[in-house]
PDB file of C-alpha atoms in Angstrom:
ATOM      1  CA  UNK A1042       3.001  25.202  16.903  1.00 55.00           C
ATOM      2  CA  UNK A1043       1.908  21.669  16.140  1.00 66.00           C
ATOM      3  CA  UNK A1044       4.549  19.876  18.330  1.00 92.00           C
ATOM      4  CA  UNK A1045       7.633  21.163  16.642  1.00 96.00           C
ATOM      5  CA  UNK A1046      10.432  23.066  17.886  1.00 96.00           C
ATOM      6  CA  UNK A1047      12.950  24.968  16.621  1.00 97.00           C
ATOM      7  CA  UNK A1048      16.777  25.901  18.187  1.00 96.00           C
ATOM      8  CA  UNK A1049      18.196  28.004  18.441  1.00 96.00           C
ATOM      9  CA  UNK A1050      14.853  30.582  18.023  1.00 96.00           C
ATOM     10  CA  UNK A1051      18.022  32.969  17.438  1.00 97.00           C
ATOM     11  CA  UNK A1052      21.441  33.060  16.374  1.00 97.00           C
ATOM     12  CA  UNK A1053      23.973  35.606  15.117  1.00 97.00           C
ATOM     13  CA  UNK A1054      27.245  34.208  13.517  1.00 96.00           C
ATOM     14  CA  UNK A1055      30.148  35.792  11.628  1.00 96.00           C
ATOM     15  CA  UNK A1056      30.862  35.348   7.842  1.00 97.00           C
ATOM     16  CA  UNK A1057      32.501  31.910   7.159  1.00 96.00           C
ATOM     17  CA  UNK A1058      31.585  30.120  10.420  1.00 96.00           C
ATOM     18  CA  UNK A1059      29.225  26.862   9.957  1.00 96.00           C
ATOM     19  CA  UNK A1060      25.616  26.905  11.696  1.00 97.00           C
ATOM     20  CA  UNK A1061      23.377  24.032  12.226  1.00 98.00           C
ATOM     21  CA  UNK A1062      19.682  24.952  13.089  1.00 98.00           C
ATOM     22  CA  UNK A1063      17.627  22.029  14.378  1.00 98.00           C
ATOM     23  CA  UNK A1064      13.910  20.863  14.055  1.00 98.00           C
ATOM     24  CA  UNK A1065      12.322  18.259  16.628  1.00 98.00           C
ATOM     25  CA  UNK A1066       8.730  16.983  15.916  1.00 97.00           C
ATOM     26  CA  UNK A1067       6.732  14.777  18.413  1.00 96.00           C
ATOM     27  CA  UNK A1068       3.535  14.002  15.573  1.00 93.00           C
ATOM     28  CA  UNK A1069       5.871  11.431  14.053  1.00 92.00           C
ATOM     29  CA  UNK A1070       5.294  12.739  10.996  1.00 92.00           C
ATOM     30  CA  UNK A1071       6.990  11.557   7.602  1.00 90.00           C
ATOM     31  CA  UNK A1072       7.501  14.474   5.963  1.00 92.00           C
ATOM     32  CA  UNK A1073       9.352  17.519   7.003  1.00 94.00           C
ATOM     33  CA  UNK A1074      10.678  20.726   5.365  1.00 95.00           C
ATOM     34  CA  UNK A1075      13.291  23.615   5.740  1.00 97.00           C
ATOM     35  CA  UNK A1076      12.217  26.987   4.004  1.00 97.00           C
ATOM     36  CA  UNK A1077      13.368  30.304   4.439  1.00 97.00           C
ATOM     37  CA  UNK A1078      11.225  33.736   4.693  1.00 95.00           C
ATOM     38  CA  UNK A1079      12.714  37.086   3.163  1.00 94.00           C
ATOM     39  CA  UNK A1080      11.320  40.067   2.498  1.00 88.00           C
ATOM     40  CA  UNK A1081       9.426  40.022  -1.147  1.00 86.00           C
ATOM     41  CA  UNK A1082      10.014  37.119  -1.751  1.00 89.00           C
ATOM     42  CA  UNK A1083       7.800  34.747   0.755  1.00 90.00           C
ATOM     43  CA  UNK A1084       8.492  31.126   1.750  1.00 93.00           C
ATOM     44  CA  UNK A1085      11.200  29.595  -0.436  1.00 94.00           C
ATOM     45  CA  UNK A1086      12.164  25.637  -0.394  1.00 94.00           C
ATOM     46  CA  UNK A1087      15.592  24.937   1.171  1.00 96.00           C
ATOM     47  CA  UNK A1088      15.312  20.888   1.265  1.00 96.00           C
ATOM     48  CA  UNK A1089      12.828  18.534   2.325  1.00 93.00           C
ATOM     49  CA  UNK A1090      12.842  14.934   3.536  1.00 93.00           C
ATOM     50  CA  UNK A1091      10.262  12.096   2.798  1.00 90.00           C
ATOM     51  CA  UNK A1092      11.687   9.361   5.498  1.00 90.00           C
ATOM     52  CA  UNK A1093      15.063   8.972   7.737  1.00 93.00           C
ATOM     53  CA  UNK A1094      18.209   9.613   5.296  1.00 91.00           C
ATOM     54  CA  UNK A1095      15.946  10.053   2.676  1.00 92.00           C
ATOM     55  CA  UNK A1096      15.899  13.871   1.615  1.00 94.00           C
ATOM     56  CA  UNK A1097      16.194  16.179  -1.513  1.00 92.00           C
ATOM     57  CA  UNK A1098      17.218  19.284  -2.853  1.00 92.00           C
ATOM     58  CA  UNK A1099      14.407  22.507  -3.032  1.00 91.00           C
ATOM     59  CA  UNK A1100      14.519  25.766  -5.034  1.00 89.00           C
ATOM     60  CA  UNK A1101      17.446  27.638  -2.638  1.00 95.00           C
ATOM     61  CA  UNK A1102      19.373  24.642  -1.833  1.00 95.00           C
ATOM     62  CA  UNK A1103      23.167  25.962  -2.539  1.00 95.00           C
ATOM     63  CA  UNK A1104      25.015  26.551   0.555  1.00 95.00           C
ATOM     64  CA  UNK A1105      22.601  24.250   2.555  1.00 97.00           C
ATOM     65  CA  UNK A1106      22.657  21.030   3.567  1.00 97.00           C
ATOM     66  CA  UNK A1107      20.499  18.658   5.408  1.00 97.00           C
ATOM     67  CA  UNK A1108      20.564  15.321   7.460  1.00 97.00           C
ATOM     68  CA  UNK A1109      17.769  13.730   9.087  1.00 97.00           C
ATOM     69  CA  UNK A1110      19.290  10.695  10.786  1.00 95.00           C
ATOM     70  CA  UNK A1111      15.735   9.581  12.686  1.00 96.00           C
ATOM     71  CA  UNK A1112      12.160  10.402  11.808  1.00 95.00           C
ATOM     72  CA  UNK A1113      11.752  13.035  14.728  1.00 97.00           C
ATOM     73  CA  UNK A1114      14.798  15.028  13.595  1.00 97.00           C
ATOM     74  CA  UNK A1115      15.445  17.401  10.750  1.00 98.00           C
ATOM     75  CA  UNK A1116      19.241  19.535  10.710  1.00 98.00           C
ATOM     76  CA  UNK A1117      19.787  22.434   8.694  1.00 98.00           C
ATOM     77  CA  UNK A1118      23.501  22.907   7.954  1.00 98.00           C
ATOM     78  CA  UNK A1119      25.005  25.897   6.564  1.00 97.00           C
ATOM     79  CA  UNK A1120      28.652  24.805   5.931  1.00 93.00           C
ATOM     80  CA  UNK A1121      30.127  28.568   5.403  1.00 96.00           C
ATOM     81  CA  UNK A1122      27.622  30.940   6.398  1.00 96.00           C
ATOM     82  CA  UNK A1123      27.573  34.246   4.620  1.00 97.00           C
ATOM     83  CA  UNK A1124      25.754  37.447   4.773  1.00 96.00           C
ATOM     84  CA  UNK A1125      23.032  36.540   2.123  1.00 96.00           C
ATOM     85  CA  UNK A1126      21.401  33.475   4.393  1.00 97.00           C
ATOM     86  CA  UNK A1127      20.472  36.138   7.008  1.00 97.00           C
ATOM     87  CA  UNK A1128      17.083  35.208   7.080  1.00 97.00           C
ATOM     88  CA  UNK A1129      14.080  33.586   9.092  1.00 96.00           C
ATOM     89  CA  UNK A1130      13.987  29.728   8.940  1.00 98.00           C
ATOM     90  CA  UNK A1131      10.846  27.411   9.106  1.00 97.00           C
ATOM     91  CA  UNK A1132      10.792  24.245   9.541  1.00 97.00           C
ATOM     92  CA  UNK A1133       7.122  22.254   8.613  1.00 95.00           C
ATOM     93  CA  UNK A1134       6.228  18.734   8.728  1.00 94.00           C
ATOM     94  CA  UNK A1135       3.581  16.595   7.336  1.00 90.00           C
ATOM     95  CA  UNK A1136       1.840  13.691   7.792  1.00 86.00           C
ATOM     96  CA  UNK A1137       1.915  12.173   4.097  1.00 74.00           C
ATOM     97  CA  UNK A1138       1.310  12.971   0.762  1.00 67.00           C
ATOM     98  CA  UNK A1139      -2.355  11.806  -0.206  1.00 69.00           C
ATOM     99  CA  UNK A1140      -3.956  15.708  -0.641  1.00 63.00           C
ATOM    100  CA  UNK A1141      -6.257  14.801   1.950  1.00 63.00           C
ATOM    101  CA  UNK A1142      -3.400  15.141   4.590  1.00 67.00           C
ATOM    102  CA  UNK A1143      -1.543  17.130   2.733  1.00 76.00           C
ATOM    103  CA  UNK A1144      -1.494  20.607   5.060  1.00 88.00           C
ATOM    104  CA  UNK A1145       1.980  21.784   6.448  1.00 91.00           C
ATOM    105  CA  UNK A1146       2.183  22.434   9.742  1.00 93.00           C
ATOM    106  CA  UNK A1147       4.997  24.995  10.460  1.00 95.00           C
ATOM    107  CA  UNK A1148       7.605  26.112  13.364  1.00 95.00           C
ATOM    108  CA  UNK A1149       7.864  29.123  15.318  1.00 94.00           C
ATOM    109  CA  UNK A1150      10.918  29.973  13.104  1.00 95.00           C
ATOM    110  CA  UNK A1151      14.952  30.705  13.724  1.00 97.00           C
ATOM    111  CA  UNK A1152      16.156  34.035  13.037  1.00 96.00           C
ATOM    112  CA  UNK A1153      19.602  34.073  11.443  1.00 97.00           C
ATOM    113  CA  UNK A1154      22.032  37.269  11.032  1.00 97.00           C
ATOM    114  CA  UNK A1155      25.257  36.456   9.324  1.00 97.00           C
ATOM    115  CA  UNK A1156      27.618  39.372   9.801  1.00 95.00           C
TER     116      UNK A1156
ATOM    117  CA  UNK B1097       6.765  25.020 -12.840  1.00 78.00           C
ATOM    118  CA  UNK B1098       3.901  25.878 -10.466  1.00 86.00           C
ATOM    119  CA  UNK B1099       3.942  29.919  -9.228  1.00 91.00           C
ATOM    120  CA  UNK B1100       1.407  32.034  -7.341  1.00 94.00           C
ATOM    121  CA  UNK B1101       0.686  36.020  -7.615  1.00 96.00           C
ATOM    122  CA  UNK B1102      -0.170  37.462  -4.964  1.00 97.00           C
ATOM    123  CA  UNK B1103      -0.898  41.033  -6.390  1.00 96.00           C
ATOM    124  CA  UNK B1104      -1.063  42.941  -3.346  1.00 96.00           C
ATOM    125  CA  UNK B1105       1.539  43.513  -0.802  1.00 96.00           C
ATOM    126  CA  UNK B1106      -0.815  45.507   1.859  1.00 97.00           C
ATOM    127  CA  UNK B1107      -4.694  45.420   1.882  1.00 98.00           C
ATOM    128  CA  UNK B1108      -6.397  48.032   3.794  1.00 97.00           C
ATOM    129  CA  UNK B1109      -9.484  47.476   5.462  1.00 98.00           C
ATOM    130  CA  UNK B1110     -12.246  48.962   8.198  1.00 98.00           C
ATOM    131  CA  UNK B1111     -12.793  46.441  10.512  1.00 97.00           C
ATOM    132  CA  UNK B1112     -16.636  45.280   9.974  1.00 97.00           C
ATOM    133  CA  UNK B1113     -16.092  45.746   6.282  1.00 98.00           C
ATOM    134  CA  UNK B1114     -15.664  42.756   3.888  1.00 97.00           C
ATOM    135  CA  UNK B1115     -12.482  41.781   2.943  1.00 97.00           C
ATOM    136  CA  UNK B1116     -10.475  40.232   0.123  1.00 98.00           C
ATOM    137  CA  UNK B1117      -6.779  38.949  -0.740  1.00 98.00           C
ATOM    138  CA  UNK B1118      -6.314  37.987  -3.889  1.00 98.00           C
ATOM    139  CA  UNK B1119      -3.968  35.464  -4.778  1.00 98.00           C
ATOM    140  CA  UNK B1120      -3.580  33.658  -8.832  1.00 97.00           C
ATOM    141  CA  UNK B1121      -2.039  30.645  -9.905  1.00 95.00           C
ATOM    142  CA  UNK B1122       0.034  28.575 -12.512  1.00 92.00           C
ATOM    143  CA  UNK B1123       0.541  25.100 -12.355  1.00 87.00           C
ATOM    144  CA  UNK B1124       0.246  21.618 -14.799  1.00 83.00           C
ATOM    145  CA  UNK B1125      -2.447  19.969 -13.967  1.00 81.00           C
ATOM    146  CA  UNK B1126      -5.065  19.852 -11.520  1.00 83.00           C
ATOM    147  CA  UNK B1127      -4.144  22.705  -8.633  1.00 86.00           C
ATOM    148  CA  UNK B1128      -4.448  22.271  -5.346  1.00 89.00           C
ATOM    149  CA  UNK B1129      -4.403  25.595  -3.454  1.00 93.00           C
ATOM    150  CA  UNK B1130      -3.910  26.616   0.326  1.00 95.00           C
ATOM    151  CA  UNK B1131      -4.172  30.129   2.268  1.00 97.00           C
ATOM    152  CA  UNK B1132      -1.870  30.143   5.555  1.00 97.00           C
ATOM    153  CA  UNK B1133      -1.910  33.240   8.135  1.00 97.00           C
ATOM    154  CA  UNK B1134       1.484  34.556   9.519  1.00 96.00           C
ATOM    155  CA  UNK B1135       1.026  36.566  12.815  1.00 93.00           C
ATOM    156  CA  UNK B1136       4.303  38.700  14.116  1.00 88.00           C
ATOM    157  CA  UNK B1137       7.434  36.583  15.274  1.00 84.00           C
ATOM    158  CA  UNK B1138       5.299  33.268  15.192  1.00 88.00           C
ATOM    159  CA  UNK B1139       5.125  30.147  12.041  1.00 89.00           C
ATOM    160  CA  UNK B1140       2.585  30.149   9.530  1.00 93.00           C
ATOM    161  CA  UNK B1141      -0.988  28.342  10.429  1.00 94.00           C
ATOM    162  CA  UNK B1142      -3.173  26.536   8.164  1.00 94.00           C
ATOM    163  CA  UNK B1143      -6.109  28.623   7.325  1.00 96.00           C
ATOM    164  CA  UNK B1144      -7.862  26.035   4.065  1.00 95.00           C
ATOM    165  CA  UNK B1145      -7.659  24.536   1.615  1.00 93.00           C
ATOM    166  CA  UNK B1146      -8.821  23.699  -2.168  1.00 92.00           C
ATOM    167  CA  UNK B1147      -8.568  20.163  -3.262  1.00 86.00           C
ATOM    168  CA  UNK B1148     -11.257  19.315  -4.960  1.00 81.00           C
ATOM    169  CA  UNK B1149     -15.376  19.405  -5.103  1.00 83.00           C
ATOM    170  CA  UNK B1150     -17.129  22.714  -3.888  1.00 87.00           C
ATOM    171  CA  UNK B1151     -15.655  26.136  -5.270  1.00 92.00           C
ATOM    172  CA  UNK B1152     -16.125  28.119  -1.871  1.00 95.00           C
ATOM    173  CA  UNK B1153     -14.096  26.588   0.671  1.00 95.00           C
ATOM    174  CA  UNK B1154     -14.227  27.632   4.522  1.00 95.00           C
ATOM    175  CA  UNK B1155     -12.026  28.190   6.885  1.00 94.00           C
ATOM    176  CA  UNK B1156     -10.954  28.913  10.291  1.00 92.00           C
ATOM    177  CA  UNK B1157     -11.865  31.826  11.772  1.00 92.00           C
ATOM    178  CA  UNK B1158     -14.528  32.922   9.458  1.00 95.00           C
ATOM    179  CA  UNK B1159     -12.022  33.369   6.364  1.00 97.00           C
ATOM    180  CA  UNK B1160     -13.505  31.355   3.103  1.00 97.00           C
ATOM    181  CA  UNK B1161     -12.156  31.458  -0.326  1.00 97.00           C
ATOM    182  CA  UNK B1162     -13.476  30.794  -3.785  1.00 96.00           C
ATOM    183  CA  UNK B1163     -11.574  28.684  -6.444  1.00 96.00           C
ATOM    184  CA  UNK B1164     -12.184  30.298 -10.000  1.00 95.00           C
ATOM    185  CA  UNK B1165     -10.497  27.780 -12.372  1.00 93.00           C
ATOM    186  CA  UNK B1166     -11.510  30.047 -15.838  1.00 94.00           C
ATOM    187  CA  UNK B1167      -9.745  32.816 -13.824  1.00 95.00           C
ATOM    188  CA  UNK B1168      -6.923  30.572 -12.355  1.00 95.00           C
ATOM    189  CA  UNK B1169      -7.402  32.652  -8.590  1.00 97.00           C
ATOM    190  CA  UNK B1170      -8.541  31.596  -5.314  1.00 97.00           C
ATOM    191  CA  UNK B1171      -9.007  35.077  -3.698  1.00 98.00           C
ATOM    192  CA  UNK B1172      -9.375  34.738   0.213  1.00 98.00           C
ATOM    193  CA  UNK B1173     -12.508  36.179   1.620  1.00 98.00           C
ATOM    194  CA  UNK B1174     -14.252  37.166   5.206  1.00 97.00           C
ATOM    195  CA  UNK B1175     -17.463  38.875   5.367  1.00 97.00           C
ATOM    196  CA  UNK B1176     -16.938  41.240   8.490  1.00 97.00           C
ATOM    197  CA  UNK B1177     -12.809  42.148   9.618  1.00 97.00           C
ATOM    198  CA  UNK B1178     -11.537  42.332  12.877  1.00 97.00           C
ATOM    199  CA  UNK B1179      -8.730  44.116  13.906  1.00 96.00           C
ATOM    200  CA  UNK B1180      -7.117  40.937  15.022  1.00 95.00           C
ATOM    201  CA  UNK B1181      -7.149  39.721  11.368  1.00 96.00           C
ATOM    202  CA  UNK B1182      -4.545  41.801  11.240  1.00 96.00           C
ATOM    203  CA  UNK B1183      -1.449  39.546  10.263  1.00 97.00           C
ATOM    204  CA  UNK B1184       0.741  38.726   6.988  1.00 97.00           C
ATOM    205  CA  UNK B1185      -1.018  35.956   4.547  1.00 98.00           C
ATOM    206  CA  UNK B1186       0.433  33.536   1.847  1.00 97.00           C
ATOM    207  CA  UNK B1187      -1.696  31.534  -0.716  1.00 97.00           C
ATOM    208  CA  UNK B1188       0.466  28.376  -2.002  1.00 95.00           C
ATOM    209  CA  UNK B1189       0.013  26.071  -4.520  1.00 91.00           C
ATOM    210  CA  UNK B1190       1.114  22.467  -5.264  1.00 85.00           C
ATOM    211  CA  UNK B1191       0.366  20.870  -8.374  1.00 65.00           C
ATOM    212  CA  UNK B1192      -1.216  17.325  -8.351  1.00 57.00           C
ATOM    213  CA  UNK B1193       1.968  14.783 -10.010  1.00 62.00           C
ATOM    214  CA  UNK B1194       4.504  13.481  -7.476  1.00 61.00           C
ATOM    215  CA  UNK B1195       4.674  12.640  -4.109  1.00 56.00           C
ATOM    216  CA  UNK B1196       6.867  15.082  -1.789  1.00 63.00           C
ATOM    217  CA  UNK B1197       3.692  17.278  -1.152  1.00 70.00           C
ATOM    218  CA  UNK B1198       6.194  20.395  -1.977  1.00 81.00           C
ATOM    219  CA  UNK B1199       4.085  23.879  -2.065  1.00 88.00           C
ATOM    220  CA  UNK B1200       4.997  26.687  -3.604  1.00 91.00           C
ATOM    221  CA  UNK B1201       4.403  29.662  -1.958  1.00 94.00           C
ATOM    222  CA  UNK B1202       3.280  33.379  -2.839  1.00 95.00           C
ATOM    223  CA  UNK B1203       5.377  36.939  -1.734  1.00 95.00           C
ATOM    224  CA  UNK B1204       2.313  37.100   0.803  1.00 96.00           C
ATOM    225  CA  UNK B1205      -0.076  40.430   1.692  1.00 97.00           C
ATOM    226  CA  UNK B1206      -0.434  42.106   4.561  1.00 97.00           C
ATOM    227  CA  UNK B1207      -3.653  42.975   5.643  1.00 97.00           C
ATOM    228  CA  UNK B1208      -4.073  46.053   8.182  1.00 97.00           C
ATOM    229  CA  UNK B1209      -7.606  45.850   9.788  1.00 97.00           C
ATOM    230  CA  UNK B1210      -8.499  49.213  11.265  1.00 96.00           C
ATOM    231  CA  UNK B1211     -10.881  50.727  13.908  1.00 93.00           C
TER     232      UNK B1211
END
């Protein structure tokens, strides 16, 4: 999976508790991504990040927050988990943003249950 | 905003026998589009991609699509299934103005290849 990992790969939690899920990359890659995969509804943008401490806000962003305090490490940080971010988590990275680079490389994913 | 259709949640298909995922699009601009294969419990892998220049595109693994800008679709295509095609597909989109390379993913279709 294109040099990235994921931790935990899974993780149950109880309503209210917070969760931090973690993405390393070794390609040194400026770009990376948080997204989460539900059932009808595919891939949805969490946040992203262009560069260290630089990152912004995607389509699903309340209740999620991010930090990315050097360029091989992206956090995912739900502050009060609750039932409706049971879900799969991806992280992807990639390299820039001229189209010809522009593919996503993706994670092996982090299944969360909130119960 | 930019969205993709993928019309079909589950494609059916003899394995030998062509087959085709359909996916549409909506986005400002000039699109750039992207297919991306899901197999069970893994991430999602770059299949190809549209940018610009020739409508038929090709992939890996013997998967091609065509880009059909009067039809706004770029259907996914492979002359002869295997059973090992098998897997859960997503065509995304991203739309050519700013620089965060953020895609925009469809529901995704699973296509069963069968003996």
């Amino acid at each position: 999976d294109a040099g990235i990992t994921q931790s935990p790969r899974h993780k149950v939690t109880e309503t209210g508790t917070p969760v931090t899920l973690r993405c390393h990359q070794t390609e040194n890659h400026r770009y990376m991504y948080w997204y989460r995969q539900d059932p009808g509804h595919g891939l949805r943008l969490i946040h992203y990040s262009y560069g260290v401490k630089d990152t912004d806000k995607g389509e699903v962003s309340d209740g999620y927050s991010v930090s990315r305090s050097k360029t091989e490490d992206f956090l995912l940080t739900l502050e009060s988990a609750t039932s409706s971010q049971t879900s799969v988590y991806f992280c992807a990275i990639s390299p820039g943003p001229l189209l010809a680079k522009n593919i996503q490389y993706f994670g092996a994913g982090t299944r969360l249950s909130v119960l | 905003a930019q969205s993709v259709a993928q019309p079909e949640d589950q494609v059916n298909v003899a394995e030998g026998n062509p087959l085709t995922v359909k996916c549409t699009y909506s986005v400002s601009g000039n699109p750039y589009l992207f297919w991306y294969v899901q197999y069970p419990n893994r991430g999602l892998q770059f299949l190809l991609k549209y940018i610009t220049g020739d409508n038929l595109v090709k992939g890996s693994y013997g998967f091609e699509a065509e880009f059909n800008k009067s039809q706004t679709s770029f259907h996914l295509k492979k002359p002869s299934a295997l059973v090992s095609d098998s897997a859960l597909y997503f065509c995304a989109v991203r739309d050519g103005t700013g620089t965060a390379s953020k895609l925009t993913f469809g529901t995704g279709t699973r296509l069963q290849v069968t003996l």
